[in-house]
PDB file of C-alpha atoms in Angstrom:
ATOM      1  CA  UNK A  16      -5.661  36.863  29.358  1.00 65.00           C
ATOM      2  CA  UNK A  17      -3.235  39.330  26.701  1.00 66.00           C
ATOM      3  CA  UNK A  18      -0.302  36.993  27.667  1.00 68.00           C
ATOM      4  CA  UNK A  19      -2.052  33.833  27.368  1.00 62.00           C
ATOM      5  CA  UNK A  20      -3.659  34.790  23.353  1.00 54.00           C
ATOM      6  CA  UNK A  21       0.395  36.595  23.439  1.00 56.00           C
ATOM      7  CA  UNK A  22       1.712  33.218  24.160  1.00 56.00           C
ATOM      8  CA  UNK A  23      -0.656  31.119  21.699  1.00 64.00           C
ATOM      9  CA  UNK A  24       0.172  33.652  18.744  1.00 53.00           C
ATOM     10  CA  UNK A  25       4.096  33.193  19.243  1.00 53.00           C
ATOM     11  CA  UNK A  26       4.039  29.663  19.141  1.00 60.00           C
ATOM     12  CA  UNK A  27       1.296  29.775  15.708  1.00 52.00           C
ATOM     13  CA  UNK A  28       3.886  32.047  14.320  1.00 53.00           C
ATOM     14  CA  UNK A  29       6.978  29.105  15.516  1.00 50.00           C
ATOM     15  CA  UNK A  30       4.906  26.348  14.052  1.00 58.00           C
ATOM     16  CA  UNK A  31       4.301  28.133  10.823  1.00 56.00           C
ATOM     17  CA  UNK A  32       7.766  29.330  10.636  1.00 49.00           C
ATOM     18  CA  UNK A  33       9.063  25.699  11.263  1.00 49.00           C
ATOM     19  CA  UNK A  34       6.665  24.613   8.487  1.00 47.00           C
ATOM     20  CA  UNK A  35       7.928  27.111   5.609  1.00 44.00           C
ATOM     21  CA  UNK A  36      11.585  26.969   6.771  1.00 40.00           C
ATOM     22  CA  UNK A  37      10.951  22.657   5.669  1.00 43.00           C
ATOM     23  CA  UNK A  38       8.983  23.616   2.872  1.00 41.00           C
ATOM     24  CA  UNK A  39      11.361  25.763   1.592  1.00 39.00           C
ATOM     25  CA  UNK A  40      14.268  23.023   2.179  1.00 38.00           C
ATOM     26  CA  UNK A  41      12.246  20.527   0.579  1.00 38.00           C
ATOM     27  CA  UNK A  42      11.259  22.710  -2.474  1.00 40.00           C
ATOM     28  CA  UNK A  43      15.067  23.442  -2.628  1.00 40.00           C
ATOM     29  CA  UNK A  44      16.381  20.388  -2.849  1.00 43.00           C
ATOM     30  CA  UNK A  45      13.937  18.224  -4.725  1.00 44.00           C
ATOM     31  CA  UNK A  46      13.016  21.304  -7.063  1.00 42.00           C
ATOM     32  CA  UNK A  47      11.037  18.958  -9.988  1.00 41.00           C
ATOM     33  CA  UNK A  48       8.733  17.313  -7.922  1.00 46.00           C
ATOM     34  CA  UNK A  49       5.596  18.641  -7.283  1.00 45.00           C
ATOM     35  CA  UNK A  50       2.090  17.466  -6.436  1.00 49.00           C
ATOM     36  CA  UNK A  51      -0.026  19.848  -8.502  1.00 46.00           C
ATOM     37  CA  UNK A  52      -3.826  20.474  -7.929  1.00 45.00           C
ATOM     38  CA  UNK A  53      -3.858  17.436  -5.786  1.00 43.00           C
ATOM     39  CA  UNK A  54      -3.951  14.628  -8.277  1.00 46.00           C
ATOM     40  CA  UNK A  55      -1.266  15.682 -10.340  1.00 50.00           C
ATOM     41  CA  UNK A  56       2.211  15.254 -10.264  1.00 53.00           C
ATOM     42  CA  UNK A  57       5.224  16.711 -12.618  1.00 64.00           C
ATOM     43  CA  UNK A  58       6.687  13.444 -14.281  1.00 79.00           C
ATOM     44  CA  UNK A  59      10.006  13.724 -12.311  1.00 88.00           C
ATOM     45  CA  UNK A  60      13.087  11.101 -11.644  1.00 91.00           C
ATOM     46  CA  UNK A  61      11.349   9.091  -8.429  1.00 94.00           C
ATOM     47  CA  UNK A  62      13.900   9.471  -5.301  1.00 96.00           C
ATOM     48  CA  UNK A  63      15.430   6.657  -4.983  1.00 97.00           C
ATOM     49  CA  UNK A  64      15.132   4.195  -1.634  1.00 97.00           C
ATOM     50  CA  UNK A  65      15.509   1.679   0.712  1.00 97.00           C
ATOM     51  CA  UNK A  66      13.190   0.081   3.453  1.00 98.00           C
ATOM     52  CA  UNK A  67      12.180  -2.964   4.918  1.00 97.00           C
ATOM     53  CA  UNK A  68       8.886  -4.651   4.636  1.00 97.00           C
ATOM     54  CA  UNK A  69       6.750  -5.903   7.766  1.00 96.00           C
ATOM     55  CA  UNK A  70       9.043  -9.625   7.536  1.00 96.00           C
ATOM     56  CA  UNK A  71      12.515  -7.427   7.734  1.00 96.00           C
ATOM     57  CA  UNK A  72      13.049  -7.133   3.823  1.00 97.00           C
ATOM     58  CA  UNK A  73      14.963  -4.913   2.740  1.00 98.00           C
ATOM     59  CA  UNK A  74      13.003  -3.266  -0.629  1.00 97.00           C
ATOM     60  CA  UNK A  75      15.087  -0.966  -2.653  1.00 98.00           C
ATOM     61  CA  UNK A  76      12.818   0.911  -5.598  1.00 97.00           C
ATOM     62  CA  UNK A  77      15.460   1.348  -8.060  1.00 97.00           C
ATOM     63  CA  UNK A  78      15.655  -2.188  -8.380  1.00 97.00           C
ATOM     64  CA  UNK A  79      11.843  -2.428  -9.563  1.00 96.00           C
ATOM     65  CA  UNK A  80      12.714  -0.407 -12.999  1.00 95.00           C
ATOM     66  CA  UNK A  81      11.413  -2.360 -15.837  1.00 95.00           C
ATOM     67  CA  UNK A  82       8.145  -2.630 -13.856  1.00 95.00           C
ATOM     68  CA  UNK A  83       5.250   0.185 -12.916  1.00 96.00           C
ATOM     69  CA  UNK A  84       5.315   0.721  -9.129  1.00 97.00           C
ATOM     70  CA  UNK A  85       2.351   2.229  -7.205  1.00 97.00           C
ATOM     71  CA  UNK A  86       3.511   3.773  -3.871  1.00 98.00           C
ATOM     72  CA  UNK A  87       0.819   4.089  -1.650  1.00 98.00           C
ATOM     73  CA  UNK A  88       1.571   6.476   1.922  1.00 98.00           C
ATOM     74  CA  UNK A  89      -0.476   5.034   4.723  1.00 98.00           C
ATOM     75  CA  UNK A  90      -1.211   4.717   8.480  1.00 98.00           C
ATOM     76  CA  UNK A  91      -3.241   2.415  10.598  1.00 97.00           C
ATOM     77  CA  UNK A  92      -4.959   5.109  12.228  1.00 96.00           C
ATOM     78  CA  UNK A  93      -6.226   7.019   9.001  1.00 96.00           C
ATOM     79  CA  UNK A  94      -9.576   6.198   8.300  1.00 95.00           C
ATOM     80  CA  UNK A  95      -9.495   6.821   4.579  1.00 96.00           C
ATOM     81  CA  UNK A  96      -6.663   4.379   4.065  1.00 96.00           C
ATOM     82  CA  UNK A  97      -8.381   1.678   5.703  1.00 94.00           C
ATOM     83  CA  UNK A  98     -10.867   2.220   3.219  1.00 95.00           C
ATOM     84  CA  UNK A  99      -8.613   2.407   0.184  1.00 97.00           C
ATOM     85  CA  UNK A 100      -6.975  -0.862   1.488  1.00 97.00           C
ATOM     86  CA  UNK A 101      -9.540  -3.684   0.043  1.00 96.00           C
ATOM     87  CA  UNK A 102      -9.335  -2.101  -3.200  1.00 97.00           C
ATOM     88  CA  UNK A 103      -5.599  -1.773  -3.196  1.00 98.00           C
ATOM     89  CA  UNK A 104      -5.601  -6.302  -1.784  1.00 97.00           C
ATOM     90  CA  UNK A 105      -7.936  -6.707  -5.131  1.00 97.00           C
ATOM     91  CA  UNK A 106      -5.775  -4.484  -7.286  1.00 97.00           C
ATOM     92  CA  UNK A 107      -2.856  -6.706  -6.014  1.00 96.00           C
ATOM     93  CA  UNK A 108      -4.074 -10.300  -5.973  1.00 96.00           C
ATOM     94  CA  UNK A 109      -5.241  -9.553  -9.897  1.00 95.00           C
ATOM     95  CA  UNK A 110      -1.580  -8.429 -10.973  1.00 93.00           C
ATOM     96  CA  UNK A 111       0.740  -9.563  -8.644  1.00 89.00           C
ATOM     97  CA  UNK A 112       1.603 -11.692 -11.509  1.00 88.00           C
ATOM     98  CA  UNK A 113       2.018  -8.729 -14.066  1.00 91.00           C
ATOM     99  CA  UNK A 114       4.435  -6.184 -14.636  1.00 90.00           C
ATOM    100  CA  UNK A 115       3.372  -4.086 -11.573  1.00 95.00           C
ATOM    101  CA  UNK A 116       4.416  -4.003  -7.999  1.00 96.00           C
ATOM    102  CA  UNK A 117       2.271  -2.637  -5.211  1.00 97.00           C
ATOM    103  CA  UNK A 118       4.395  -0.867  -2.353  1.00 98.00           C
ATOM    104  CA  UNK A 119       2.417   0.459   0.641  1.00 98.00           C
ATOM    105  CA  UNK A 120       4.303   2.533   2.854  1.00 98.00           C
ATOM    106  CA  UNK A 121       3.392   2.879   6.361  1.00 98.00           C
ATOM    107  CA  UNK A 122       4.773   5.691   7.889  1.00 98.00           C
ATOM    108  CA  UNK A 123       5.293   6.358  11.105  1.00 97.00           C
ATOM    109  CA  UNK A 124       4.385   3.281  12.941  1.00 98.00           C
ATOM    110  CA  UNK A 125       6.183   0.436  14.359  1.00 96.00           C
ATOM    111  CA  UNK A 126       6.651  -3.418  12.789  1.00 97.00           C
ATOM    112  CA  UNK A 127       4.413  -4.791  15.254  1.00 97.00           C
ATOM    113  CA  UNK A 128       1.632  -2.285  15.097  1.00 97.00           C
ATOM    114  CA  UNK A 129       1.589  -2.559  11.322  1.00 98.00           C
ATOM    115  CA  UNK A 130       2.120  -6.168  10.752  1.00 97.00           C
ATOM    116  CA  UNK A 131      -0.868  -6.607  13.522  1.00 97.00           C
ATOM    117  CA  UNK A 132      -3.327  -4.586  11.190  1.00 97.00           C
ATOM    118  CA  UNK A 133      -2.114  -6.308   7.905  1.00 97.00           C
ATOM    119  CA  UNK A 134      -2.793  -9.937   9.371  1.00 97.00           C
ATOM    120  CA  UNK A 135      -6.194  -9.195  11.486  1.00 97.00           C
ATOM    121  CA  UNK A 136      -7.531  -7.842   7.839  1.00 96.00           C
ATOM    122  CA  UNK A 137      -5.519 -10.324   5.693  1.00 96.00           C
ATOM    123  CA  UNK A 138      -4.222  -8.099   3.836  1.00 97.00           C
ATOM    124  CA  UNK A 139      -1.061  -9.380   1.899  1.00 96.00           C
ATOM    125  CA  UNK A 140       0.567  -6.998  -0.026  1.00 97.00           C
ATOM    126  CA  UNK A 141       3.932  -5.339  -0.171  1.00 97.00           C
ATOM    127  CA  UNK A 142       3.785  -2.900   3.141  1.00 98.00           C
ATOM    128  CA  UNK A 143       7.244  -1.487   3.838  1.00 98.00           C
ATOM    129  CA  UNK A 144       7.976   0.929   6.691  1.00 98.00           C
ATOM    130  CA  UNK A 145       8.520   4.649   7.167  1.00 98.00           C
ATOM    131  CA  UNK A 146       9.075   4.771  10.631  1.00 97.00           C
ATOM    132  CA  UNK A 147      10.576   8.187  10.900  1.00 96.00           C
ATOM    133  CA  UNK A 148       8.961   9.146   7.836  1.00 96.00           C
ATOM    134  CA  UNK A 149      12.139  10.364   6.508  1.00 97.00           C
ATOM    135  CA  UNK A 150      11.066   8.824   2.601  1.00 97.00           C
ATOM    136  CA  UNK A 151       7.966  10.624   3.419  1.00 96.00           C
ATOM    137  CA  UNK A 152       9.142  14.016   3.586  1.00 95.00           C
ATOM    138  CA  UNK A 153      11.610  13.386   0.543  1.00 95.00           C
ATOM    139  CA  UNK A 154       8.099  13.157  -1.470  1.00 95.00           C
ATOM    140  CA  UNK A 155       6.407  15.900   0.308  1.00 94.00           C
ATOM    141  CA  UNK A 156       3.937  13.914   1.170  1.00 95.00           C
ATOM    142  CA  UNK A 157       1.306  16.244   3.036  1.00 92.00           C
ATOM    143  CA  UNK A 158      -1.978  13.850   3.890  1.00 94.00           C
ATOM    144  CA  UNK A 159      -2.654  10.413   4.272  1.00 96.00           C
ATOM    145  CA  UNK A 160      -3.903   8.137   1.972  1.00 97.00           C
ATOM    146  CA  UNK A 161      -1.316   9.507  -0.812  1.00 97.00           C
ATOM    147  CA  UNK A 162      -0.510   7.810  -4.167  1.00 97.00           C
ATOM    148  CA  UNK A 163       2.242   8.076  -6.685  1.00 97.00           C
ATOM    149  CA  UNK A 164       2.673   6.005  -9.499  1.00 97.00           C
ATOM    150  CA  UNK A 165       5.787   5.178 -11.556  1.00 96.00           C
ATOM    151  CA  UNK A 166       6.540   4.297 -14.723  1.00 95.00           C
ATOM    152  CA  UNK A 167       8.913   1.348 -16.220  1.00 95.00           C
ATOM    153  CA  UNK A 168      11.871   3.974 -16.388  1.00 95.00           C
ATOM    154  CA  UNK A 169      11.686   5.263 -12.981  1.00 95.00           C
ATOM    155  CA  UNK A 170       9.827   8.673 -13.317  1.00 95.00           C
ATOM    156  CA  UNK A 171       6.892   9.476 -10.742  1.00 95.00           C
ATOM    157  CA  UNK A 172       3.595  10.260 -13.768  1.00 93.00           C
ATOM    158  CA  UNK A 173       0.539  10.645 -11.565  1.00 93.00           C
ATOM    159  CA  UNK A 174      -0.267  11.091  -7.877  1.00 94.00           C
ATOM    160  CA  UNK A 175      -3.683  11.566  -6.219  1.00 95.00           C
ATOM    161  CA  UNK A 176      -3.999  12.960  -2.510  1.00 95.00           C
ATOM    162  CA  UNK A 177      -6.785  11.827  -0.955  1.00 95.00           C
ATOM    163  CA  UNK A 178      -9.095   8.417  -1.533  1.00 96.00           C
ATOM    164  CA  UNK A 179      -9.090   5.936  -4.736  1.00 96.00           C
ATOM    165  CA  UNK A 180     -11.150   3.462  -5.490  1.00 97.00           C
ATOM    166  CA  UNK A 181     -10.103  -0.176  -7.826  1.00 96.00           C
ATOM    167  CA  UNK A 182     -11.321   2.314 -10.907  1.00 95.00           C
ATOM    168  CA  UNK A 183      -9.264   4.796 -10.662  1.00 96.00           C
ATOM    169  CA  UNK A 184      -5.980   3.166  -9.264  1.00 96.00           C
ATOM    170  CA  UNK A 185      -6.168   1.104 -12.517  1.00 95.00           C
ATOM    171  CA  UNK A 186      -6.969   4.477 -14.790  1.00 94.00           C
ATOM    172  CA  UNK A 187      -3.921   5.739 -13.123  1.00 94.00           C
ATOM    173  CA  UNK A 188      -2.017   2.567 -13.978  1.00 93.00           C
ATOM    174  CA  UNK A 189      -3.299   2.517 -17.142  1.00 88.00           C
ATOM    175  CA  UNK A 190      -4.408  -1.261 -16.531  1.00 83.00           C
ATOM    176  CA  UNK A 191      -8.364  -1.059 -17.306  1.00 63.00           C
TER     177      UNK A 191
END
C-alpha cells in the first residue's frame, strides 16, 4: 500500500514538474502574451502562422492584416464547442462578406475526423488544423472552447476561455 500512494505521488510530482518546466518555456519565450482573468488578454503582436484548412489550404494569418480575425480553439469531442459552433456558422454566414474572417482551429484531430463533423452539421466556416497542437501551445491555450480576437494591425485585443454566445462574439468584435 506505502509504495503504491509512493508511486502515485512521484509521478503527480513528474506531471506537475513537466507542466511548470512548459509553462515556464512558454512564459519565456512569448513573454507579452497573457490570458488574464480568463477573458482578457494583453493586446500583444499575434504569433504568426501557417496551417491548412479541412480541403488542404494552406492559411497563413499574417496575410489576413487589414481584416479582424477571430481564432476560435476547438475539438470535436468538447461539448462546449459544439455548442458555441451554431453561433459561430451565424456569426459567419452574416459577415463573411465584411472585413472579418472566422478561423476555427481544431486541434488535435485528424482531416477526416474533423471534416466528418463539419459536413454531418453543415457547418461551413474556415476550420484549419492543429494536429499536434503545436500553434496551440504557442498561445497557451489551456481549455477548449478558447477565443482570441485580432485587430486590423495584427495584435491579439480580447480572448475569452470558456463558452460565447452570437452576443458576445460580436461585443468582442465590436460588430453589434
Amino acid at each position: 500500500m506505502k509504495r503504491k500512494v509512493l508511486f502515485i505521488v512521484l509521478i503527480a510530482l513528474l506531471i506537475i514538474g513537466i507542466g511548470g518546466a512548459k509553462l515556464y518555456t512558454y512564459k519565456q519565450n512569448n513573454k507579452n502574451f497573457s490570458i488574464k482573468n480568463k477573458d482578457e488578454v494583453k493586446k500583444t503582436q499575434s504569433i504568426d502562422f501557417t496551417l491548412e484548412d479541412v480541403f488542404g489550404n494552406k492559411i497563413t494569418l499574417s496575410n489576413l492584416k487589414g481584416k479582424k480575425v477571430y481564432l476560435n480553439f476547438w475539438a470535436t469531442w468538447c461539448g462546449y464547442c459544439k455548442e458555441e459552433l451554431d453561433d459561430i456558422q451565424t456569426l459567419h454566414n452574416e459577415y463573411k462578406n465584411k472585413n472579418i474572417v472566422i478561423l476555427a482551429i481544431n486541434v488535435g484531430e485528424d482531416k477526416k475526423t474533423v471534416k466528418k463533423y463539419l459536413d454531418e452539421s453543415r457547418y461551413n466556416f474556415t476550420t484549419i488544423l492543429d494536429i499536434d497542437g503545436k500553434i496551440t501551445e504557442l498561445y497557451g491555450i489551456q481549455g477548449f472552447p478558447t477565443s482570441l480576437f485580432i485587430d486590423e494591425q495584427g495584435y491579439v485585443y480580447n480572448g475569452v476561455q470558456g463558452l460565447m454566445n452570437l452576443n458576445m462574439m460580436k461585443e468582442k468584435l465590436d460588430i453589434k
